[in-house]
Amino acid sequence: MKLKLTIAFDGTNYAGWQSQKNSVSVQQRVEEAVAKIFPRASRLQSSSRTDTGVHALGMVAHVEIPDDDLKMPVTKFALAINAHLPCDIRVMSAARCRDDFEARFDAKGKQYRYYIWMGTAMNPLLRQQAWHVSRPLDVAAMRAAAKFFVGRHDFKSLAGTRNYEMSSTVRNLTRCDFKRNGPLLTIIIEGDGFLYKMCRGIVGTLAQVGQGKIAPGAIRGMLAERDRRAAGMTAPAHGLVLWKVFY
Amino acid sequence: MKLKLTIAFDGTNYAGWQSQKNSVSVQQRVEEAVAKIFPRASRLQSSSRTDTGVHALGMVAHVEIPDDDLKMPVTKFALAINAHLPCDIRVMSAARCRDDFEARFDAKGKQYRYYIWMGTAMNPLLRQQAWHVSRPLDVAAMRAAAKFFVGRHDFKSLAGTRNYEMSSTVRNLTRCDFKRNGPLLTIIIEGDGFLYKMCRGIVGTLAQVGQGKIAPGAIRGMLAERDRRAAGMTAPAHGLVLWKVFY
């Protein structure tokens, strides 16, 4: 049978989601925990990869388990796997899914949230989950700039430099909203898919708009350039949370 | 001159606010950092003490500094002190105050916030800042119970057992509100003063109301008993944040 796992993690102590040589990844930890319960389980296939330091509340992955190995009701799976996970990773839910479910290819969209703390001193309770920007940002200007990102665009200028020659860099950004609560600014970004480091490129560029270094109207030209050097900075990883994957 | 410091800290790695032998306190760390800038500064006098593991966003303390030692404008103090603090403690602001200001005795009231995560699996991003209660609580019953706590009452039944014979255990609770955001429940508690562990006694008792173990109507009798054994459990320290002190 195939299981759909929804996984949350604090990315601070991991080299990102994907298994790597010489460093501990979230995927590796979850696969080890799953193997304690289901020794013949497949490897995990996830909806997304996340960079070192990026967090998740709703990462989705699927795993196959031989039917003969089922020793408990599905409702107990999450609890059983969590017993073998460190406290900075949790399976939030585990449910049986269709045999042809593919966490990556079936994803219709994703929501990311990015947290910025605007204050002279950083809030120590958020130090590993928000970017500290010591002067208040002009959120109105950021909102104006965000409108140019929303829609179907070629986001090559905002993405980390990878070899995209064979694949499209066009994505549909469906939402880029702001919530402000005192010094805490939350940017909610939704789209049908995201290029490598694209979210952090958007946030870094918006922050520079908020600092008055980039004009909101410059975003259109920036996208047209299809060159990373045309856009703003890449925001740090630790402010980003993969919030939800839509199917 | 006298300085009013507003201090935030992640209490996870400290034996509470107050300086103690054989363990590191927040007060000690702040005093050490202040002494790096002002070697002749007084000790810190704070509005409150907090238990091991309790956090703060708005702890207030005052400190006296000989006028001759001032080497920089007051606006630079917080930044200068923070340069000598670990990242889980921050002076959020430092301002000159009246010479007769007393952080403890001038406090008119305090606001605490308590975070509860209601879900089968704990949110790893909140694991050090929220209490994990694995089944949803009946928040309507908790609201009904909270009404009996609000007002001027003898809170001896809710406080940690200390020798209160010489002093009053009557306090005026001015607010006990709930905010729910999905599985995250925030309890906002305000009052003119709080007994030792009183906030955690109120939250633990409310949680047991939410679990159906205590009837909302039982609170009145519980207060009348003036005996810790009459009330519910003490909620864990790590869900509590000293949010603000009013002057």
Tab-separated table of C-alpha atoms in Angstrom:
chain	number	residue	atom	x	y	z
A	1	MET	CA	0.000	0.000	0.000
A	2	LYS	CA	0.982	3.601	-0.512
A	3	LEU	CA	1.052	6.147	2.298
A	4	LYS	CA	0.879	9.938	2.065
A	5	LEU	CA	2.857	11.536	4.875
A	6	THR	CA	2.578	15.192	5.892
A	7	ILE	CA	5.809	16.179	7.580
A	8	ALA	CA	6.810	19.218	9.654
A	9	PHE	CA	10.351	20.073	10.614
A	10	ASP	CA	12.578	22.733	12.095
A	11	GLY	CA	15.265	22.919	9.418
A	12	THR	CA	17.885	24.579	11.657
A	13	ASN	CA	19.942	21.455	12.233
A	14	TYR	CA	19.582	19.783	8.823
A	15	ALA	CA	21.259	20.045	5.457
A	16	GLY	CA	17.841	20.469	3.837
A	17	TRP	CA	15.258	17.851	2.944
A	18	GLN	CA	17.123	15.716	0.465
A	19	SER	CA	19.466	12.911	1.491
A	20	GLN	CA	23.100	13.773	0.947
A	21	LYS	CA	26.467	12.266	1.630
A	22	ASN	CA	28.378	13.633	4.652
A	23	SER	CA	25.473	15.531	6.216
A	24	VAL	CA	22.184	14.705	7.883
A	25	SER	CA	18.995	15.483	5.976
A	26	VAL	CA	15.369	15.438	7.078
A	27	GLN	CA	14.578	12.778	4.459
A	28	GLN	CA	17.213	10.474	5.908
A	29	ARG	CA	15.847	10.843	9.447
A	30	VAL	CA	12.271	10.146	8.329
A	31	GLU	CA	13.339	7.140	6.228
A	32	GLU	CA	15.218	5.726	9.218
A	33	ALA	CA	12.171	6.168	11.460
A	34	VAL	CA	9.815	4.614	8.885
A	35	ALA	CA	12.218	1.663	8.526
A	36	LYS	CA	12.009	0.979	12.265
A	37	ILE	CA	8.287	0.284	11.836
A	38	PHE	CA	8.304	-0.992	8.248
A	39	PRO	CA	11.726	-2.537	7.429
A	40	ARG	CA	10.732	-3.165	3.793
A	41	ALA	CA	9.373	0.338	3.118
A	42	SER	CA	10.446	2.126	-0.072
A	43	ARG	CA	12.454	5.322	0.006
A	44	LEU	CA	10.464	8.546	0.413
A	45	GLN	CA	9.398	10.583	-2.613
A	46	SER	CA	8.629	14.167	-1.651
A	47	SER	CA	6.688	17.037	-3.170
A	48	SER	CA	9.628	19.405	-2.822
A	49	ARG	CA	13.204	19.784	-1.805
A	50	THR	CA	14.074	22.415	0.746
A	51	ASP	CA	17.438	24.098	1.248
A	52	THR	CA	19.565	23.934	4.374
A	53	GLY	CA	17.822	25.859	7.160
A	54	VAL	CA	14.402	26.102	5.468
A	55	HIS	CA	11.511	24.818	7.613
A	56	ALA	CA	8.284	23.019	6.787
A	57	LEU	CA	4.878	22.583	8.341
A	58	GLY	CA	3.270	20.720	5.441
A	59	MET	CA	5.908	18.878	3.413
A	60	VAL	CA	4.248	15.921	1.644
A	61	ALA	CA	5.932	12.641	0.753
A	62	HIS	CA	4.763	9.202	-0.274
A	63	VAL	CA	6.166	5.823	0.675
A	64	GLU	CA	5.286	2.254	-0.335
A	65	ILE	CA	4.906	-0.490	2.213
A	66	PRO	CA	4.340	-4.202	1.448
A	67	ASP	CA	0.783	-5.077	2.491
A	68	ASP	CA	2.111	-8.045	4.479
A	69	ASP	CA	4.003	-5.699	6.794
A	70	LEU	CA	0.955	-3.889	8.162
A	71	LYS	CA	0.841	-4.602	11.871
A	72	MET	CA	-1.372	-1.768	13.069
A	73	PRO	CA	-4.271	0.419	11.913
A	74	VAL	CA	-3.289	3.324	9.633
A	75	THR	CA	-4.443	5.783	12.304
A	76	LYS	CA	-1.512	4.668	14.493
A	77	PHE	CA	1.211	5.129	11.852
A	78	ALA	CA	2.087	8.780	12.572
A	79	LEU	CA	2.404	8.149	16.304
A	80	ALA	CA	4.522	5.034	15.715
A	81	ILE	CA	6.911	6.779	13.303
A	82	ASN	CA	7.190	9.859	15.547
A	83	ALA	CA	8.390	7.665	18.393
A	84	HIS	CA	11.563	7.142	16.333
A	85	LEU	CA	12.054	10.753	15.212
A	86	PRO	CA	13.999	13.564	16.907
A	87	CYS	CA	11.706	16.284	18.280
A	88	ASP	CA	12.561	18.725	15.482
A	89	ILE	CA	10.851	16.471	12.906
A	90	ARG	CA	7.253	15.241	13.120
A	91	VAL	CA	4.922	13.287	10.868
A	92	MET	CA	1.795	15.426	11.304
A	93	SER	CA	-0.410	12.886	9.523
A	94	ALA	CA	-0.153	9.599	7.674
A	95	ALA	CA	-2.977	8.372	5.458
A	96	ARG	CA	-3.471	5.693	2.846
A	97	CYS	CA	-3.512	7.144	-0.677
A	98	ARG	CA	-4.217	5.918	-4.220
A	99	ASP	CA	-1.581	3.524	-5.589
A	100	ASP	CA	-0.759	5.971	-8.366
A	101	PHE	CA	-0.394	9.013	-6.092
A	102	GLU	CA	2.856	10.890	-6.719
A	103	ALA	CA	3.735	13.524	-4.094
A	104	ARG	CA	5.790	15.527	-6.567
A	105	PHE	CA	3.943	15.195	-9.858
A	106	ASP	CA	0.406	15.391	-8.477
A	107	ALA	CA	1.069	18.622	-6.570
A	108	LYS	CA	-1.164	21.380	-7.969
A	109	GLY	CA	0.492	24.136	-5.996
A	110	LYS	CA	2.372	25.139	-2.882
A	111	GLN	CA	2.189	27.796	-0.232
A	112	TYR	CA	5.300	29.213	1.401
A	113	ARG	CA	5.407	31.691	4.268
A	114	TYR	CA	8.331	33.979	4.931
A	115	TYR	CA	8.784	35.777	8.267
A	116	ILE	CA	10.597	39.088	8.696
A	117	TRP	CA	11.185	40.727	12.093
A	118	MET	CA	11.499	44.479	11.675
A	119	GLY	CA	13.047	45.891	14.842
A	120	THR	CA	16.362	47.256	16.047
A	121	ALA	CA	16.812	44.130	18.190
A	122	MET	CA	15.880	40.622	17.049
A	123	ASN	CA	13.095	38.811	18.892
A	124	PRO	CA	15.020	35.891	20.478
A	125	LEU	CA	11.935	33.653	20.301
A	126	LEU	CA	11.939	33.961	16.503
A	127	ARG	CA	15.683	33.997	15.901
A	128	GLN	CA	15.678	30.705	13.988
A	129	GLN	CA	12.427	31.313	12.120
A	130	ALA	CA	12.478	34.889	10.937
A	131	TRP	CA	14.828	37.186	9.059
A	132	HIS	CA	15.960	40.155	11.126
A	133	VAL	CA	15.742	43.437	9.227
A	134	SER	CA	16.661	46.171	11.666
A	135	ARG	CA	14.774	49.058	10.062
A	136	PRO	CA	11.034	49.048	9.248
A	137	LEU	CA	10.292	48.244	5.613
A	138	ASP	CA	7.882	50.236	3.453
A	139	VAL	CA	5.209	47.543	3.253
A	140	ALA	CA	3.006	49.624	0.935
A	141	ALA	CA	5.821	49.727	-1.634
A	142	MET	CA	6.356	45.975	-1.184
A	143	ARG	CA	2.657	45.318	-1.840
A	144	ALA	CA	2.844	47.414	-5.001
A	145	ALA	CA	5.904	45.461	-6.174
A	146	ALA	CA	4.336	42.098	-5.308
A	147	LYS	CA	1.536	42.732	-7.832
A	148	PHE	CA	4.095	42.522	-10.644
A	149	PHE	CA	5.190	39.068	-9.472
A	150	VAL	CA	1.666	37.639	-9.342
A	151	GLY	CA	0.597	35.891	-12.534
A	152	ARG	CA	2.225	33.724	-15.169
A	153	HIS	CA	5.823	34.869	-15.694
A	154	ASP	CA	9.261	33.623	-16.553
A	155	PHE	CA	10.936	33.685	-13.121
A	156	LYS	CA	14.467	32.928	-14.301
A	157	SER	CA	15.717	36.261	-12.864
A	158	LEU	CA	14.539	35.278	-9.394
A	159	ALA	CA	15.849	31.722	-9.247
A	160	GLY	CA	19.203	30.323	-8.198
A	161	THR	CA	21.491	29.749	-11.140
A	162	ARG	CA	20.975	26.176	-12.258
A	163	ASN	CA	20.910	24.628	-15.647
A	164	TYR	CA	17.376	25.383	-16.824
A	165	GLU	CA	18.164	25.034	-20.527
A	166	MET	CA	16.106	21.894	-20.919
A	167	SER	CA	13.116	22.958	-18.858
A	168	SER	CA	10.772	25.894	-18.625
A	169	THR	CA	11.343	28.637	-16.069
A	170	VAL	CA	7.772	29.885	-16.450
A	171	ARG	CA	5.640	29.564	-13.331
A	172	ASN	CA	2.233	30.847	-12.259
A	173	LEU	CA	2.390	32.804	-8.997
A	174	THR	CA	-1.157	32.903	-7.650
A	175	ARG	CA	-0.681	34.853	-4.423
A	176	CYS	CA	1.778	37.213	-2.766
A	177	ASP	CA	0.126	38.690	0.330
A	178	PHE	CA	1.388	40.482	3.405
A	179	LYS	CA	0.253	40.235	7.009
A	180	ARG	CA	1.691	42.635	9.528
A	181	ASN	CA	1.529	42.171	13.273
A	182	GLY	CA	3.625	44.864	14.954
A	183	PRO	CA	7.268	44.274	13.982
A	184	LEU	CA	6.469	40.857	12.467
A	185	LEU	CA	5.828	40.806	8.732
A	186	THR	CA	4.581	37.591	7.103
A	187	ILE	CA	4.718	37.174	3.325
A	188	ILE	CA	2.419	34.470	1.966
A	189	ILE	CA	3.458	33.178	-1.445
A	190	GLU	CA	1.492	30.643	-3.473
A	191	GLY	CA	2.112	29.254	-6.900
A	192	ASP	CA	1.816	26.201	-9.101
A	193	GLY	CA	5.518	25.518	-8.731
A	194	PHE	CA	8.745	27.155	-7.670
A	195	LEU	CA	12.229	27.225	-9.174
A	196	TYR	CA	15.324	26.654	-7.035
A	197	LYS	CA	15.587	29.521	-4.473
A	198	MET	CA	12.793	31.410	-6.251
A	199	CYS	CA	10.834	32.200	-3.071
A	200	ARG	CA	13.907	33.596	-1.379
A	201	GLY	CA	14.733	35.641	-4.498
A	202	ILE	CA	11.239	37.147	-4.472
A	203	VAL	CA	11.403	37.961	-0.746
A	204	GLY	CA	14.931	39.399	-0.961
A	205	THR	CA	13.887	41.602	-3.878
A	206	LEU	CA	10.706	42.721	-2.064
A	207	ALA	CA	12.765	43.589	1.037
A	208	GLN	CA	15.005	45.794	-1.095
A	209	VAL	CA	11.875	47.456	-2.455
A	210	GLY	CA	10.834	48.009	1.184
A	211	GLN	CA	14.232	49.598	1.849
A	212	GLY	CA	13.803	51.971	-1.089
A	213	LYS	CA	16.660	50.389	-3.051
A	214	ILE	CA	14.458	49.024	-5.850
A	215	ALA	CA	11.377	50.780	-7.261
A	216	PRO	CA	8.170	48.688	-7.392
A	217	GLY	CA	7.860	49.489	-11.097
A	218	ALA	CA	11.273	47.937	-11.795
A	219	ILE	CA	9.969	44.395	-11.245
A	220	ARG	CA	8.507	44.078	-14.740
A	221	GLY	CA	11.843	44.837	-16.404
A	222	MET	CA	13.624	42.558	-13.943
A	223	LEU	CA	11.472	39.591	-14.994
A	224	ALA	CA	12.014	40.390	-18.666
A	225	GLU	CA	15.809	40.210	-18.283
A	226	ARG	CA	15.804	36.464	-17.458
A	227	ASP	CA	19.107	36.982	-15.618
A	228	ARG	CA	19.633	36.496	-11.874
A	229	ARG	CA	21.827	39.601	-11.723
A	230	ALA	CA	18.841	41.773	-12.733
A	231	ALA	CA	16.899	41.027	-9.527
A	232	GLY	CA	17.535	41.717	-5.841
A	233	MET	CA	19.184	39.697	-3.123
A	234	THR	CA	18.325	36.185	-1.946
A	235	ALA	CA	16.642	36.313	1.492
A	236	PRO	CA	18.169	33.978	4.122
A	237	ALA	CA	16.859	30.412	4.330
A	238	HIS	CA	15.805	30.412	7.984
A	239	GLY	CA	12.840	32.790	7.466
A	240	LEU	CA	11.147	30.415	5.006
A	241	VAL	CA	8.520	27.759	5.799
A	242	LEU	CA	7.001	25.348	3.268
A	243	TRP	CA	3.504	25.823	4.621
A	244	LYS	CA	1.256	23.607	2.520
A	245	VAL	CA	1.161	21.527	-0.659
A	246	PHE	CA	-2.089	21.512	-2.639
A	247	TYR	CA	-3.361	18.427	-4.510
B	1	MET	CA	21.391	58.025	35.688
B	2	LYS	CA	18.764	55.304	35.715
B	3	LEU	CA	17.966	53.167	32.681
B	4	LYS	CA	14.798	51.202	31.955
B	5	LEU	CA	15.595	48.084	29.935
B	6	THR	CA	12.997	46.000	28.101
B	7	ILE	CA	14.370	42.508	27.731
B	8	ALA	CA	13.275	39.518	25.635
B	9	PHE	CA	14.593	36.009	26.065
B	10	ASP	CA	14.117	32.397	25.075
B	11	GLY	CA	14.055	30.776	28.517
B	12	THR	CA	14.855	27.247	27.258
B	13	ASN	CA	18.486	27.270	28.311
B	14	TYR	CA	18.235	29.264	31.551
B	15	ALA	CA	17.362	28.564	35.157
B	16	GLY	CA	14.818	31.394	35.048
B	17	TRP	CA	15.366	35.120	35.365
B	18	GLN	CA	16.859	35.407	38.817
B	19	SER	CA	20.557	34.934	39.514
B	20	GLN	CA	21.299	31.674	41.288
B	21	LYS	CA	24.261	29.709	42.432
B	22	ASN	CA	25.292	26.749	40.259
B	23	SER	CA	23.149	27.615	37.248
B	24	VAL	CA	23.019	30.308	34.607
B	25	SER	CA	20.172	32.822	34.783
B	26	VAL	CA	19.043	35.475	32.330
B	27	GLN	CA	19.697	38.209	34.894
B	28	GLN	CA	23.318	37.107	35.239
B	29	ARG	CA	23.879	37.172	31.475
B	30	VAL	CA	22.350	40.655	31.133
B	31	GLU	CA	24.335	41.985	34.107
B	32	GLU	CA	27.545	40.623	32.579
B	33	ALA	CA	26.746	42.290	29.236
B	34	VAL	CA	25.861	45.626	30.883
B	35	ALA	CA	29.123	45.476	32.870
B	36	LYS	CA	31.119	45.186	29.629
B	37	ILE	CA	29.826	48.633	28.627
B	38	PHE	CA	29.354	50.172	32.089
B	39	PRO	CA	31.759	48.521	34.577
B	40	ARG	CA	30.300	50.478	37.514
B	41	ALA	CA	26.624	49.717	36.743
B	42	SER	CA	24.373	48.564	39.588
B	43	ARG	CA	22.775	45.131	39.638
B	44	LEU	CA	19.508	44.774	37.726
B	45	GLN	CA	16.155	45.149	39.486
B	46	SER	CA	13.376	43.496	37.498
B	47	SER	CA	9.601	43.749	37.372
B	48	SER	CA	9.203	39.989	37.746
B	49	ARG	CA	10.936	36.705	38.256
B	50	THR	CA	10.316	33.965	35.773
B	51	ASP	CA	10.697	30.218	36.327
B	52	THR	CA	13.076	27.945	34.502
B	53	GLY	CA	11.926	27.578	30.898
B	54	VAL	CA	9.509	30.535	30.903
B	55	HIS	CA	10.115	33.067	28.106
B	56	ALA	CA	9.738	36.835	27.904
B	57	LEU	CA	9.208	39.416	25.220
B	58	GLY	CA	8.743	42.398	27.524
B	59	MET	CA	10.551	41.825	30.830
B	60	VAL	CA	11.397	45.223	32.368
B	61	ALA	CA	14.374	45.959	34.615
B	62	HIS	CA	16.147	49.075	35.802
B	63	VAL	CA	19.836	49.689	36.332
B	64	GLU	CA	21.835	52.622	37.650
B	65	ILE	CA	24.906	53.919	35.867
B	66	PRO	CA	27.242	56.670	37.147
B	67	ASP	CA	26.770	59.741	34.951
B	68	ASP	CA	30.546	59.941	34.434
B	69	ASP	CA	30.527	56.576	32.649
B	70	LEU	CA	28.291	57.641	29.770
B	71	LYS	CA	30.345	57.290	26.629
B	72	MET	CA	27.627	57.159	24.001
B	73	PRO	CA	24.114	58.455	23.312
B	74	VAL	CA	21.299	56.528	25.069
B	75	THR	CA	19.952	55.451	21.683
B	76	LYS	CA	23.062	53.262	21.207
B	77	PHE	CA	22.824	51.454	24.571
B	78	ALA	CA	20.636	48.514	23.490
B	79	LEU	CA	22.832	47.791	20.467
B	80	ALA	CA	25.992	48.021	22.580
B	81	ILE	CA	24.684	45.687	25.306
B	82	ASN	CA	23.301	43.206	22.737
B	83	ALA	CA	26.767	42.853	21.227
B	84	HIS	CA	27.737	41.110	24.486
B	85	LEU	CA	24.644	38.921	24.849
B	86	PRO	CA	24.003	35.403	23.530
B	87	CYS	CA	21.390	35.342	20.745
B	88	ASP	CA	18.672	33.920	23.013
B	89	ILE	CA	18.625	37.150	25.077
B	90	ARG	CA	18.069	40.640	23.667
B	91	VAL	CA	17.629	44.097	25.123
B	92	MET	CA	14.715	45.259	22.955
B	93	SER	CA	14.982	48.848	24.183
B	94	ALA	CA	16.927	50.937	26.678
B	95	ALA	CA	15.718	54.363	27.736
B	96	ARG	CA	16.510	56.877	30.430
B	97	CYS	CA	13.884	56.889	33.198
B	98	ARG	CA	13.061	58.943	36.287
B	99	ASP	CA	15.551	58.541	39.124
B	100	ASP	CA	12.834	57.130	41.370
B	101	PHE	CA	11.551	54.564	38.825
B	102	GLU	CA	11.264	51.069	40.301
B	103	ALA	CA	10.677	48.281	37.770
B	104	ARG	CA	8.974	46.077	40.338
B	105	PHE	CA	7.018	48.463	42.542
B	106	ASP	CA	5.866	50.853	39.813
B	107	ALA	CA	4.399	48.055	37.673
B	108	LYS	CA	0.628	48.586	37.340
B	109	GLY	CA	0.019	45.247	35.658
B	110	LYS	CA	1.376	42.484	33.462
B	111	GLN	CA	0.305	40.533	30.443
B	112	TYR	CA	1.267	36.908	29.986
B	113	ARG	CA	0.552	34.743	26.947
B	114	TYR	CA	0.334	30.987	27.045
B	115	TYR	CA	0.503	28.854	23.895
B	116	ILE	CA	-1.116	25.435	23.522
B	117	TRP	CA	-0.729	23.271	20.402
B	118	MET	CA	-3.719	20.985	20.045
B	119	GLY	CA	-2.828	18.244	17.586
B	120	THR	CA	-1.926	14.571	17.606
B	121	ALA	CA	1.642	15.512	16.622
B	122	MET	CA	3.515	18.486	18.030
B	123	ASN	CA	4.463	21.314	15.656
B	124	PRO	CA	8.296	21.087	15.746
B	125	LEU	CA	8.609	24.831	15.108
B	126	LEU	CA	6.795	25.522	18.386
B	127	ARG	CA	8.196	22.681	20.460
B	128	GLN	CA	9.997	24.997	22.886
B	129	GLN	CA	7.281	27.649	23.030
B	130	ALA	CA	3.973	25.825	23.294
B	131	TRP	CA	2.430	23.087	25.407
B	132	HIS	CA	1.459	20.034	23.380
B	133	VAL	CA	-2.043	18.783	24.212
B	134	SER	CA	-2.748	15.941	21.825
B	135	ARG	CA	-6.561	16.163	21.776
B	136	PRO	CA	-8.562	19.304	20.940
B	137	LEU	CA	-9.780	21.173	24.007
B	138	ASP	CA	-13.335	22.442	24.457
B	139	VAL	CA	-12.493	26.126	24.143
B	140	ALA	CA	-16.099	27.213	24.789
B	141	ALA	CA	-15.991	25.512	28.200
B	142	MET	CA	-12.596	27.113	28.875
B	143	ARG	CA	-14.002	30.562	28.062
B	144	ALA	CA	-16.893	29.942	30.453
B	145	ALA	CA	-14.475	28.898	33.204
B	146	ALA	CA	-12.165	31.854	32.564
B	147	LYS	CA	-14.972	34.277	33.471
B	148	PHE	CA	-14.829	33.028	37.061
B	149	PHE	CA	-11.119	33.850	37.266
B	150	VAL	CA	-11.515	37.411	36.014
B	151	GLY	CA	-11.962	39.976	38.791
B	152	ARG	CA	-10.604	40.508	42.279
B	153	HIS	CA	-10.101	37.129	43.969
B	154	ASP	CA	-7.934	35.310	46.442
B	155	PHE	CA	-5.798	33.190	44.103
B	156	LYS	CA	-4.102	31.078	46.778
B	157	SER	CA	-5.589	27.863	45.267
B	158	LEU	CA	-3.891	28.586	41.942
B	159	ALA	CA	-0.430	29.530	43.159
B	160	GLY	CA	2.614	27.446	43.961
B	161	THR	CA	2.879	26.621	47.612
B	162	ARG	CA	5.005	29.283	49.231
B	163	ASN	CA	4.782	30.982	52.530
B	164	TYR	CA	2.122	33.608	51.930
B	165	GLU	CA	1.183	34.022	55.590
B	166	MET	CA	2.616	37.493	55.793
B	167	SER	CA	1.262	38.823	52.507
B	168	SER	CA	-2.008	38.962	50.652
B	169	THR	CA	-2.866	36.374	48.016
B	170	VAL	CA	-5.622	38.589	46.589
B	171	ARG	CA	-5.017	39.764	43.029
B	172	ASN	CA	-7.117	41.470	40.376
B	173	LEU	CA	-7.219	39.499	37.125
B	174	THR	CA	-8.338	41.957	34.449
B	175	ARG	CA	-8.308	39.744	31.340
B	176	CYS	CA	-8.368	36.080	30.371
B	177	ASP	CA	-8.990	35.850	26.618
B	178	PHE	CA	-8.562	33.133	24.028
B	179	LYS	CA	-7.358	33.354	20.436
B	180	ARG	CA	-7.570	30.275	18.260
B	181	ASN	CA	-5.712	29.826	15.012
B	182	GLY	CA	-6.195	26.255	13.799
B	183	PRO	CA	-4.498	23.924	16.316
B	184	LEU	CA	-2.788	26.850	18.077
B	185	LEU	CA	-4.593	28.238	21.115
B	186	THR	CA	-3.295	31.412	22.764
B	187	ILE	CA	-4.478	32.388	26.236
B	188	ILE	CA	-3.949	36.061	27.092
B	189	ILE	CA	-3.881	36.741	30.825
B	190	GLU	CA	-3.613	40.194	32.364
B	191	GLY	CA	-3.657	41.280	35.974
B	192	ASP	CA	-2.306	43.744	38.492
B	193	GLY	CA	0.045	41.111	39.856
B	194	PHE	CA	0.651	37.384	39.878
B	195	LEU	CA	1.543	34.930	42.640
B	196	TYR	CA	4.265	32.322	42.154
B	197	LYS	CA	3.196	29.905	39.373
B	198	MET	CA	-0.305	31.446	39.349
B	199	CYS	CA	-0.483	31.834	35.560
B	200	ARG	CA	0.498	28.218	35.025
B	201	GLY	CA	-2.042	27.117	37.652
B	202	ILE	CA	-4.805	29.014	35.831
B	203	VAL	CA	-3.804	27.580	32.428
B	204	GLY	CA	-3.462	24.013	33.755
B	205	THR	CA	-6.883	24.255	35.383
B	206	LEU	CA	-8.436	25.727	32.211
B	207	ALA	CA	-6.911	22.908	30.146
B	208	GLN	CA	-8.531	20.362	32.440
B	209	VAL	CA	-11.823	22.208	31.951
B	210	GLY	CA	-11.208	21.879	28.203
B	211	GLN	CA	-10.659	18.143	28.661
B	212	GLY	CA	-13.952	17.805	30.527
B	213	LYS	CA	-12.239	16.882	33.798
B	214	ILE	CA	-13.319	20.037	35.652
B	215	ALA	CA	-16.683	21.804	35.218
B	216	PRO	CA	-16.509	25.555	34.477
B	217	GLY	CA	-18.830	26.185	37.429
B	218	ALA	CA	-16.365	24.521	39.814
B	219	ILE	CA	-13.935	27.442	39.598
B	220	ARG	CA	-15.786	29.573	42.125
B	221	GLY	CA	-15.567	26.888	44.820
B	222	MET	CA	-11.953	26.201	43.894
B	223	LEU	CA	-11.015	29.821	44.604
B	224	ALA	CA	-12.928	29.766	47.898
B	225	GLU	CA	-10.920	26.780	49.183
B	226	ARG	CA	-7.622	28.720	49.312
B	227	ASP	CA	-5.776	25.404	48.928
B	228	ARG	CA	-3.590	24.423	45.964
B	229	ARG	CA	-5.020	20.885	46.025
B	230	ALA	CA	-8.476	22.247	45.195
B	231	ALA	CA	-7.429	23.491	41.735
B	232	GLY	CA	-6.152	21.746	38.611
B	233	MET	CA	-2.673	20.975	37.362
B	234	THR	CA	0.202	23.399	36.765
B	235	ALA	CA	0.781	23.866	33.015
B	236	PRO	CA	4.411	23.384	31.876
B	237	ALA	CA	6.727	26.404	31.955
B	238	HIS	CA	7.790	26.409	28.298
B	239	GLY	CA	4.358	27.518	26.974
B	240	LEU	CA	4.439	30.773	28.961
B	241	VAL	CA	5.690	34.165	27.794
B	242	LEU	CA	5.854	37.322	29.935
B	243	TRP	CA	4.478	39.508	27.171
B	244	LYS	CA	4.347	43.028	28.600
B	245	VAL	CA	4.610	44.993	31.834
B	246	PHE	CA	2.345	48.027	32.240
B	247	TYR	CA	3.425	51.199	34.072
